[in-house]
PDB file of C-alpha atoms in Angstrom:
ATOM      1  CA  MET A  18      17.489   7.036  13.799  1.00 69.00           C
ATOM      2  CA  VAL A  19      15.969   6.349  10.206  1.00 71.00           C
ATOM      3  CA  LYS A  20      15.807   9.539   8.037  1.00 82.00           C
ATOM      4  CA  SER A  21      14.811  10.022   4.445  1.00 81.00           C
ATOM      5  CA  GLN A  22      14.358  13.094   2.304  1.00 90.00           C
ATOM      6  CA  SER A  23      12.784  13.777  -1.232  1.00 91.00           C
ATOM      7  CA  SER A  24      12.536  16.701  -3.468  1.00 95.00           C
ATOM      8  CA  THR A  25      10.573  17.649  -6.468  1.00 96.00           C
ATOM      9  CA  LEU A  26       9.849  20.934  -8.530  1.00 97.00           C
ATOM     10  CA  ILE A  27       6.273  21.770  -8.405  1.00 96.00           C
ATOM     11  CA  ARG A  28       5.390  23.863 -11.665  1.00 95.00           C
ATOM     12  CA  CYS A  29       3.340  26.379  -9.561  1.00 95.00           C
ATOM     13  CA  PRO A  30       4.224  29.554  -7.830  1.00 96.00           C
ATOM     14  CA  LEU A  31       5.424  29.098  -4.081  1.00 96.00           C
ATOM     15  CA  PRO A  32       2.481  30.898  -2.332  1.00 96.00           C
ATOM     16  CA  ASP A  33      -0.003  28.694  -4.201  1.00 97.00           C
ATOM     17  CA  VAL A  34       2.017  25.582  -3.182  1.00 97.00           C
ATOM     18  CA  TYR A  35       2.532  26.723   0.431  1.00 97.00           C
ATOM     19  CA  GLY A  36      -1.289  27.514   0.569  1.00 97.00           C
ATOM     20  CA  PHE A  37      -2.091  24.045  -0.798  1.00 97.00           C
ATOM     21  CA  VAL A  38       0.207  22.232   1.884  1.00 97.00           C
ATOM     22  CA  VAL A  39      -0.230  24.367   4.740  1.00 97.00           C
ATOM     23  CA  THR A  40      -3.410  26.479   4.547  1.00 96.00           C
ATOM     24  CA  ASP A  41      -5.441  23.562   3.054  1.00 96.00           C
ATOM     25  CA  PHE A  42      -3.541  20.863   5.079  1.00 96.00           C
ATOM     26  CA  VAL A  43      -6.609  19.093   6.800  1.00 96.00           C
ATOM     27  CA  ARG A  44      -8.293  18.836   3.440  1.00 95.00           C
ATOM     28  CA  ASN A  45      -5.376  17.845   1.181  1.00 96.00           C
ATOM     29  CA  TYR A  46      -3.046  15.837   3.501  1.00 95.00           C
ATOM     30  CA  PRO A  47      -4.983  12.651   3.167  1.00 94.00           C
ATOM     31  CA  ARG A  48      -5.258  13.204  -0.518  1.00 93.00           C
ATOM     32  CA  TRP A  49      -1.629  13.123  -1.338  1.00 93.00           C
ATOM     33  CA  SER A  50      -0.966  10.652   1.229  1.00 90.00           C
ATOM     34  CA  PRO A  51      -3.409   7.965   0.704  1.00 85.00           C
ATOM     35  CA  GLU A  52      -2.335   5.838   3.645  1.00 89.00           C
ATOM     36  CA  VAL A  53      -3.999   8.322   5.855  1.00 93.00           C
ATOM     37  CA  LYS A  54      -7.477   6.972   6.419  1.00 94.00           C
ATOM     38  CA  GLN A  55      -8.573   9.687   8.806  1.00 95.00           C
ATOM     39  CA  LEU A  56      -7.261  13.114   9.877  1.00 96.00           C
ATOM     40  CA  ARG A  57      -8.906  14.859  12.677  1.00 97.00           C
ATOM     41  CA  PRO A  58      -7.747  18.124  14.082  1.00 97.00           C
ATOM     42  CA  LEU A  59      -7.469  18.267  17.802  1.00 97.00           C
ATOM     43  CA  SER A  60      -6.831  22.067  17.641  1.00 96.00           C
ATOM     44  CA  SER A  61      -9.355  24.644  16.174  1.00 94.00           C
ATOM     45  CA  GLY A  62      -8.284  27.088  13.478  1.00 93.00           C
ATOM     46  CA  PRO A  63      -5.481  27.203  10.995  1.00 94.00           C
ATOM     47  CA  LEU A  64      -2.120  25.701  11.506  1.00 96.00           C
ATOM     48  CA  THR A  65       0.008  27.576  13.911  1.00 96.00           C
ATOM     49  CA  ILE A  66       2.782  26.451  16.327  1.00 97.00           C
ATOM     50  CA  GLY A  67       1.151  24.052  18.740  1.00 97.00           C
ATOM     51  CA  TRP A  68      -1.741  23.133  16.499  1.00 98.00           C
ATOM     52  CA  THR A  69      -2.431  19.330  16.987  1.00 98.00           C
ATOM     53  CA  ALA A  70      -4.063  16.539  14.999  1.00 97.00           C
ATOM     54  CA  ARG A  71      -4.784  12.745  14.881  1.00 97.00           C
ATOM     55  CA  GLN A  72      -4.272  10.617  12.088  1.00 96.00           C
ATOM     56  CA  VAL A  73      -5.097   6.925  11.492  1.00 96.00           C
ATOM     57  CA  ARG A  74      -2.875   5.360   8.757  1.00 89.00           C
ATOM     58  CA  VAL A  75      -2.871   1.979   7.120  1.00 89.00           C
ATOM     59  CA  ASP A  76       0.704   1.369   5.922  1.00 80.00           C
ATOM     60  CA  GLN A  77       1.361  -2.050   4.403  1.00 76.00           C
ATOM     61  CA  GLY A  78      -1.615  -3.482   6.006  1.00 85.00           C
ATOM     62  CA  ARG A  79      -0.686  -2.232   9.377  1.00 83.00           C
ATOM     63  CA  ARG A  80      -3.070   0.099  11.162  1.00 92.00           C
ATOM     64  CA  SER A  81      -1.636   2.895  13.472  1.00 89.00           C
ATOM     65  CA  GLU A  82      -2.938   5.884  15.155  1.00 93.00           C
ATOM     66  CA  ALA A  83      -0.642   9.014  16.067  1.00 93.00           C
ATOM     67  CA  ASP A  84      -1.243  12.544  17.429  1.00 96.00           C
ATOM     68  CA  PHE A  85       1.147  15.141  16.138  1.00 97.00           C
ATOM     69  CA  ARG A  86       1.689  18.860  16.550  1.00 97.00           C
ATOM     70  CA  VAL A  87       3.118  21.736  14.586  1.00 98.00           C
ATOM     71  CA  ILE A  88       6.580  22.731  16.186  1.00 98.00           C
ATOM     72  CA  ALA A  89       7.846  25.135  13.483  1.00 98.00           C
ATOM     73  CA  LEU A  90       5.973  27.244  10.783  1.00 98.00           C
ATOM     74  CA  GLU A  91       7.686  29.859   8.534  1.00 97.00           C
ATOM     75  CA  PRO A  92       5.375  31.224   6.223  1.00 96.00           C
ATOM     76  CA  GLU A  93       6.380  30.102   2.532  1.00 96.00           C
ATOM     77  CA  ARG A  94       9.496  28.490   3.796  1.00 97.00           C
ATOM     78  CA  ARG A  95       8.621  25.432   6.069  1.00 97.00           C
ATOM     79  CA  VAL A  96       6.189  23.653   8.201  1.00 98.00           C
ATOM     80  CA  CYS A  97       7.366  21.020  10.835  1.00 98.00           C
ATOM     81  CA  PHE A  98       5.153  18.292  12.565  1.00 97.00           C
ATOM     82  CA  LYS A  99       6.379  16.196  15.427  1.00 96.00           C
ATOM     83  CA  GLY A 100       4.743  13.099  16.932  1.00 94.00           C
ATOM     84  CA  ILE A 101       3.441  13.681  20.487  1.00 95.00           C
ATOM     85  CA  LYS A 102       4.038  10.125  21.720  1.00 90.00           C
ATOM     86  CA  ASP A 103       5.659   8.772  18.570  1.00 83.00           C
ATOM     87  CA  PRO A 104       9.299   9.587  17.883  1.00 83.00           C
ATOM     88  CA  PHE A 105       8.807  11.015  14.236  1.00 89.00           C
ATOM     89  CA  VAL A 106       9.409  14.535  12.682  1.00 93.00           C
ATOM     90  CA  ILE A 107       8.133  15.386   9.272  1.00 93.00           C
ATOM     91  CA  THR A 108       9.237  18.699   7.468  1.00 96.00           C
ATOM     92  CA  TYR A 109       7.871  20.374   4.400  1.00 97.00           C
ATOM     93  CA  PHE A 110      10.407  22.927   2.967  1.00 97.00           C
ATOM     94  CA  PHE A 111       9.443  25.414   0.162  1.00 98.00           C
ATOM     95  CA  GLU A 112      11.921  27.303  -1.992  1.00 97.00           C
ATOM     96  CA  PRO A 113      11.228  29.524  -5.008  1.00 97.00           C
ATOM     97  CA  ARG A 114      12.535  28.407  -8.404  1.00 95.00           C
ATOM     98  CA  GLN A 115      11.463  31.309 -10.574  1.00 93.00           C
ATOM     99  CA  GLU A 116       7.762  30.849 -11.013  1.00 93.00           C
ATOM    100  CA  HIS A 117       7.894  27.337  -9.625  1.00 96.00           C
ATOM    101  CA  THR A 118       8.444  25.768  -6.213  1.00 97.00           C
ATOM    102  CA  GLN A 119      11.005  23.339  -5.077  1.00 97.00           C
ATOM    103  CA  LEU A 120       9.360  21.231  -2.338  1.00 97.00           C
ATOM    104  CA  THR A 121      11.417  19.051  -0.076  1.00 96.00           C
ATOM    105  CA  PHE A 122       9.769  16.586   2.206  1.00 94.00           C
ATOM    106  CA  SER A 123      11.717  15.128   5.252  1.00 92.00           C
ATOM    107  CA  PHE A 124      10.804  12.289   7.360  1.00 87.00           C
ATOM    108  CA  GLU A 125      12.770  11.269  10.560  1.00 84.00           C
ATOM    109  CA  LEU A 126      12.118   8.393  12.897  1.00 75.00           C
ATOM    110  CA  ALA A 127      14.208   9.117  16.006  1.00 68.00           C
ATOM    111  CA  ARG A 128      14.489   5.590  17.367  1.00 59.00           C
ATOM    112  CA  LEU A 129      13.272   1.976  16.637  1.00 57.00           C
ATOM    113  CA  THR A 130      11.894  -0.175  19.328  1.00 58.00           C
ATOM    114  CA  PHE A 131      13.826  -3.161  20.197  1.00 51.00           C
ATOM    115  CA  ALA A 132      11.320  -5.523  18.198  1.00 56.00           C
ATOM    116  CA  MET A 133      11.738  -3.347  15.143  1.00 60.00           C
ATOM    117  CA  ARG A 134      15.571  -3.284  15.077  1.00 58.00           C
ATOM    118  CA  PRO A 135      15.868  -6.527  13.102  1.00 55.00           C
ATOM    119  CA  PHE A 136      13.776  -5.021  10.286  1.00 55.00           C
ATOM    120  CA  GLU A 137      15.813  -1.766  10.339  1.00 57.00           C
ATOM    121  CA  LYS A 138      16.994  -2.175   6.649  1.00 63.00           C
ATOM    122  CA  LEU A 139      13.395  -2.860   5.480  1.00 62.00           C
ATOM    123  CA  ILE A 140      12.098   0.252   7.452  1.00 58.00           C
ATOM    124  CA  ARG A 141      14.643   2.338   5.935  1.00 54.00           C
ATOM    125  CA  PHE A 142      13.546   1.132   2.410  1.00 63.00           C
ATOM    126  CA  ALA A 143       9.918   1.742   3.294  1.00 67.00           C
ATOM    127  CA  VAL A 144      10.670   5.266   4.674  1.00 58.00           C
ATOM    128  CA  GLN A 145      12.563   6.199   1.551  1.00 66.00           C
ATOM    129  CA  ASP A 146       9.827   4.685  -0.599  1.00 74.00           C
ATOM    130  CA  GLY A 147       7.434   6.766   1.244  1.00 74.00           C
ATOM    131  CA  THR A 148       9.033  10.004   1.036  1.00 77.00           C
ATOM    132  CA  GLU A 149       9.419   9.551  -2.695  1.00 88.00           C
ATOM    133  CA  ARG A 150       5.688   8.796  -3.082  1.00 87.00           C
ATOM    134  CA  VAL A 151       4.762  11.669  -0.980  1.00 87.00           C
ATOM    135  CA  VAL A 152       6.501  14.199  -3.291  1.00 91.00           C
ATOM    136  CA  ARG A 153       5.489  12.548  -6.255  1.00 92.00           C
ATOM    137  CA  ASP A 154       1.675  12.417  -5.182  1.00 93.00           C
ATOM    138  CA  LEU A 155       1.789  16.011  -3.969  1.00 95.00           C
ATOM    139  CA  LYS A 156       3.225  17.254  -6.843  1.00 96.00           C
ATOM    140  CA  ALA A 157       0.739  15.634  -9.318  1.00 95.00           C
ATOM    141  CA  LEU A 158      -2.127  16.742  -7.165  1.00 95.00           C
ATOM    142  CA  ALA A 159      -0.799  20.348  -6.646  1.00 96.00           C
ATOM    143  CA  GLU A 160      -0.072  20.802 -10.367  1.00 95.00           C
ATOM    144  CA  ARG A 161      -3.183  19.444 -11.474  1.00 94.00           C
ATOM    145  CA  GLU A 162      -5.513  21.422  -8.984  1.00 92.00           C
ATOM    146  CA  LEU A 163      -3.591  24.614  -9.034  1.00 90.00           C
ATOM    147  CA  GLY A 164      -2.866  24.588 -12.673  1.00 80.00           C
ATOM    148  CA  GLN A 165      -6.696  24.253 -13.318  1.00 64.00           C
ATOM    149  CA  LYS A 166      -7.170  27.506 -11.249  1.00 60.00           C
ATOM    150  CA  LYS A 167      -5.056  29.336 -13.796  1.00 56.00           C
ATOM    151  CA  THR A 168      -7.312  28.253 -16.621  1.00 47.00           C
ATOM    152  CA  ASP A 169     -10.555  28.647 -14.936  1.00 44.00           C
TER     153      ASP A 169
END
């Protein structure tokens, strides 16, 4: 198993950050995760438990396609996605910190294929780098856009 987690403080209220991540997921996810070249909902409507989507990613030059579903959704606390065929779980946790939001992003790869095992150390490094990049990019995007709403 490969697991990584990164956190950041986003200087915006929790309801706004949660909305940015969960309510506007289809619009914003490819923006804070530029490896996502295409995101297509397979379910209609807002994110709920069971909602599914397909993503096309290009990570370090490697193109992959994966379907995933929402497996947990606690308003203003967390949203969790799980690969349908691929063994990954992604969770966004939201915690209030006065008028700000502590965001924690967790990525878990349940197993590596036999062919990938010799590269486990590199994969762990790439996963850690990826979780740090997600929270950094999400923070910058959310603070810029949600902060602008306050001044408009």
